[in-house]
Amino acid sequence: MMPADLASMDMDELSALMAGLGEPKFRAGQVLSWLARGVRPEGMKNIPASLRKKLEEIPFGGAEIIEQKHSQKDETVKFLYELDDGNIVEGVLMTYSYGRTLCISSQVGCRMGCAFCASTLNGKVRDLTAGEMLSEVTAVERLIPTADGKKRTVTNIVMMGCGEPLDNYDNTIRFLRRATAADGLGISPRNISVSTCGLVPKIYSFIEDAPHITLCISLHAPNDELRRRTMPVANAYSLSELIPAAKHYADVTGRRVIFEYALIEGVNSSEEHACELAALLRGINCHVNLIPLNSVKERRLNGVSRKKAAEFAALLEKLHVSATVRRELGTDIDGACGQLRNKHIRSQEEEGV
Ligand code: SAH
């Protein structure tokens, strides 16, 4: 189906659009190369004014950076984006030795209801289009060009911002196709990760539709009883369904599935939990990413110390499960998902906006 916004379109769709507008076919390629840089119709310099005008009447699917927060501790930058309808989402740019990873949002808010997550506090407002997700990337590239002006600023993407990507399945798949296409963002699929709270049927579809993308699964507990306490999705899909889906990804793709596990003080971080987790994951080609929970002001859950997280990782390794503690970046700028957006919304409320 033809997308409603220009930024979501691919070559075939733009060609059809040009035909419908009575324009020559080669204009499609010109428009597409502007779109790969996130340029709106008014900035498309080699397009005649009459066509630019027609294109301006189509919704664009933009995301403009309205606020940046630079960490004083590392090179992390947090962005607030404004979508064309005024909704706000957020992203985080992290610098590593191998390049720069941008964490993007897939929905305005989220309806998954995880107890520790700031993104879901006010539920889901709406899905993002593929074009809006692409615009999150291109906005950062325009703001921070590379020194040589050629290679892309953003080398890696993680879908770990606001929202549940697999709850916005079609737009996410379209985004991934455009992000990896040579005439799109041209980013290697191996450099893109999608994180899900565990929508099992969608994981099976994802393995078919996007097998080269890295799959991350938010586990956060080694058994259903505990998982249901913090993740409502665990009521819909038990670990006896989720773990085989994860194993299927690893078996079909030959790549490791990543499990995310936020360590919460007094909840899921004891030695017994580590042993139970190791037993659960035995025999699966996987890696566990541990992160001490970022305390969210609105929630009464706290993270463990770095030392305790390292001990949990060491125990998993001893039990033959590959595990690392994720480097904490941008801790001084509300690095965890949904936190900056919530602060922004709160401050607007306080100002009576
Ligand atoms: N909806 C997707 C992706 C968004 S969240 C998912 O659930 O995977 C990205 C990751 O951050 C998830 O693993 C999520 O569980 C985790 N997360 C959410 N709030 C957190 C917090 N306060 N501290 C640490 N990790 C958190």
mmCIF file of N, CA and C and ligand atoms in Angstrom, residues 110 112 114 116-118 159-165 195-197 216-218 220 231 260 262 291-296 326 336-337 339, ligand 1:
data_model
loop_
_atom_site.group_PDB
_atom_site.id
_atom_site.type_symbol
_atom_site.label_atom_id
_atom_site.label_comp_id
_atom_site.label_asym_id
_atom_site.label_seq_id
_atom_site.Cartn_x
_atom_site.Cartn_y
_atom_site.Cartn_z
ATOM 1 N N CYS A 110 3.962 4.282 24.586
ATOM 2 C CA CYS A 110 4.010 2.819 24.429
ATOM 3 C C CYS A 110 2.834 2.245 25.218
ATOM 4 N N MET A 112 2.799 -1.106 26.225
ATOM 5 C CA MET A 112 3.201 -2.400 26.779
ATOM 6 C C MET A 112 3.166 -2.435 28.313
ATOM 7 N N CYS A 114 5.368 -1.890 30.845
ATOM 8 C CA CYS A 114 6.432 -2.407 31.728
ATOM 9 C C CYS A 114 6.584 -1.485 32.958
ATOM 10 N N PHE A 116 8.928 -0.710 34.929
ATOM 11 C CA PHE A 116 10.152 0.068 35.171
ATOM 12 C C PHE A 116 10.402 1.110 34.095
ATOM 13 N N CYS A 117 9.511 1.211 33.107
ATOM 14 C CA CYS A 117 9.831 1.997 31.909
ATOM 15 C C CYS A 117 9.056 3.305 31.856
ATOM 16 N N ALA A 118 9.776 4.389 31.605
ATOM 17 C CA ALA A 118 9.165 5.722 31.588
ATOM 18 C C ALA A 118 8.328 5.963 30.331
ATOM 19 N N MET A 159 16.789 0.164 17.824
ATOM 20 C CA MET A 159 15.396 0.579 18.058
ATOM 21 C C MET A 159 15.074 0.280 19.515
ATOM 22 N N MET A 160 15.566 1.172 20.378
ATOM 23 C CA MET A 160 15.415 0.994 21.827
ATOM 24 C C MET A 160 14.945 2.277 22.497
ATOM 25 N N GLY A 161 14.387 3.181 21.715
ATOM 26 C CA GLY A 161 13.841 4.401 22.310
ATOM 27 C C GLY A 161 12.405 4.161 22.740
ATOM 28 N N CYS A 162 11.556 5.194 22.646
ATOM 29 C CA CYS A 162 10.152 5.032 23.044
ATOM 30 C C CYS A 162 9.461 4.060 22.096
ATOM 31 N N GLY A 163 8.605 3.215 22.659
ATOM 32 C CA GLY A 163 7.741 2.380 21.831
ATOM 33 C C GLY A 163 8.203 0.950 21.692
ATOM 34 N N GLU A 164 7.276 0.120 21.220
ATOM 35 C CA GLU A 164 7.556 -1.298 20.975
ATOM 36 C C GLU A 164 7.552 -1.499 19.449
ATOM 37 N N PRO A 165 8.740 -1.671 18.854
ATOM 38 C CA PRO A 165 8.814 -1.737 17.383
ATOM 39 C C PRO A 165 7.909 -2.809 16.773
ATOM 40 N N SER A 195 14.741 -4.118 19.320
ATOM 41 C CA SER A 195 14.488 -4.670 20.649
ATOM 42 C C SER A 195 12.993 -4.826 20.881
ATOM 43 N N THR A 196 12.590 -6.014 21.356
ATOM 44 C CA THR A 196 11.169 -6.247 21.627
ATOM 45 C C THR A 196 10.976 -6.764 23.046
ATOM 46 N N CYS A 197 9.811 -6.433 23.616
ATOM 47 C CA CYS A 197 9.488 -6.948 24.944
ATOM 48 C C CYS A 197 9.014 -8.401 24.853
ATOM 49 N N CYS A 216 16.974 -8.275 19.664
ATOM 50 C CA CYS A 216 17.191 -8.189 21.110
ATOM 51 C C CYS A 216 15.844 -8.438 21.800
ATOM 52 N N ILE A 217 15.866 -9.235 22.835
ATOM 53 C CA ILE A 217 14.630 -9.527 23.562
ATOM 54 C C ILE A 217 14.783 -9.079 25.010
ATOM 55 N N SER A 218 13.831 -8.261 25.453
ATOM 56 C CA SER A 218 13.856 -7.783 26.833
ATOM 57 C C SER A 218 13.305 -8.878 27.728
ATOM 58 N N HIS A 220 14.475 -9.659 31.407
ATOM 59 C CA HIS A 220 14.352 -9.030 32.718
ATOM 60 C C HIS A 220 13.916 -9.940 33.853
ATOM 61 N N MET A 231 6.317 -7.073 33.711
ATOM 62 C CA MET A 231 6.038 -6.969 32.273
ATOM 63 C C MET A 231 4.683 -7.591 31.929
ATOM 64 N N GLU A 260 18.155 -8.822 26.884
ATOM 65 C CA GLU A 260 18.418 -7.686 27.765
ATOM 66 C C GLU A 260 17.845 -7.997 29.142
ATOM 67 N N ALA A 262 17.592 -6.033 32.814
ATOM 68 C CA ALA A 262 17.823 -4.887 33.700
ATOM 69 C C ALA A 262 17.806 -5.387 35.140
ATOM 70 N N ILE A 291 22.106 -4.585 32.495
ATOM 71 C CA ILE A 291 22.185 -3.150 32.767
ATOM 72 C C ILE A 291 21.539 -2.894 34.128
ATOM 73 N N PRO A 292 22.260 -2.201 35.013
ATOM 74 C CA PRO A 292 21.597 -1.853 36.275
ATOM 75 C C PRO A 292 20.417 -0.937 35.940
ATOM 76 N N LEU A 293 19.246 -1.242 36.460
ATOM 77 C CA LEU A 293 18.055 -0.450 36.126
ATOM 78 C C LEU A 293 18.319 1.031 36.361
ATOM 79 N N ASN A 294 17.920 1.850 35.435
ATOM 80 C CA ASN A 294 17.933 3.297 35.652
ATOM 81 C C ASN A 294 16.693 3.631 36.466
ATOM 82 N N SER A 295 16.880 4.207 37.633
ATOM 83 C CA SER A 295 15.710 4.525 38.440
ATOM 84 C C SER A 295 14.881 5.569 37.698
ATOM 85 N N VAL A 296 13.582 5.357 37.668
ATOM 86 C CA VAL A 296 12.681 6.304 37.025
ATOM 87 C C VAL A 296 11.922 6.996 38.156
ATOM 88 N N ARG A 326 26.334 -3.691 30.288
ATOM 89 C CA ARG A 326 26.371 -2.628 29.287
ATOM 90 C C ARG A 326 27.008 -1.370 29.863
ATOM 91 N N ALA A 336 17.932 6.898 29.952
ATOM 92 C CA ALA A 336 16.971 5.794 29.780
ATOM 93 C C ALA A 336 15.720 6.249 29.052
ATOM 94 N N CYS A 337 15.105 5.284 28.389
ATOM 95 C CA CYS A 337 14.021 5.635 27.464
ATOM 96 C C CYS A 337 12.844 6.333 28.147
ATOM 97 N N GLN A 339 12.591 9.090 29.527
ATOM 98 C CA GLN A 339 12.767 10.000 30.661
ATOM 99 C C GLN A 339 12.789 11.468 30.245
HETATM 100 N N1 SAH B 1 9.856 -1.920 23.597
HETATM 101 C C1 SAH B 1 11.148 -2.463 23.319
HETATM 102 C C2 SAH B 1 12.231 -1.426 23.083
HETATM 103 C C3 SAH B 1 12.296 -0.193 23.931
HETATM 104 S S1 SAH B 1 13.071 -0.183 25.497
HETATM 105 C C4 SAH B 1 11.554 -3.429 24.387
HETATM 106 O O1 SAH B 1 10.831 -3.576 25.367
HETATM 107 O O2 SAH B 1 12.560 -4.108 24.229
HETATM 108 C C5 SAH B 1 14.755 -0.611 25.306
HETATM 109 C C6 SAH B 1 15.260 -1.400 26.523
HETATM 110 O O3 SAH B 1 15.351 -0.575 27.688
HETATM 111 C C7 SAH B 1 14.357 -2.567 26.894
HETATM 112 O O4 SAH B 1 15.124 -3.699 27.205
HETATM 113 C C8 SAH B 1 13.668 -2.039 28.136
HETATM 114 O O5 SAH B 1 13.130 -3.069 28.901
HETATM 115 C C9 SAH B 1 14.794 -1.273 28.794
HETATM 116 N N2 SAH B 1 14.389 -0.336 29.829
HETATM 117 C C10 SAH B 1 13.230 0.334 29.964
HETATM 118 N N3 SAH B 1 13.238 1.106 31.070
HETATM 119 C C11 SAH B 1 14.441 0.901 31.647
HETATM 120 C C12 SAH B 1 15.064 1.418 32.824
HETATM 121 N N4 SAH B 1 14.425 2.279 33.626
HETATM 122 N N5 SAH B 1 16.305 0.996 33.091
HETATM 123 C C13 SAH B 1 16.971 0.128 32.290
HETATM 124 N N6 SAH B 1 16.444 -0.384 31.175
HETATM 125 C C14 SAH B 1 15.181 -0.006 30.861
#
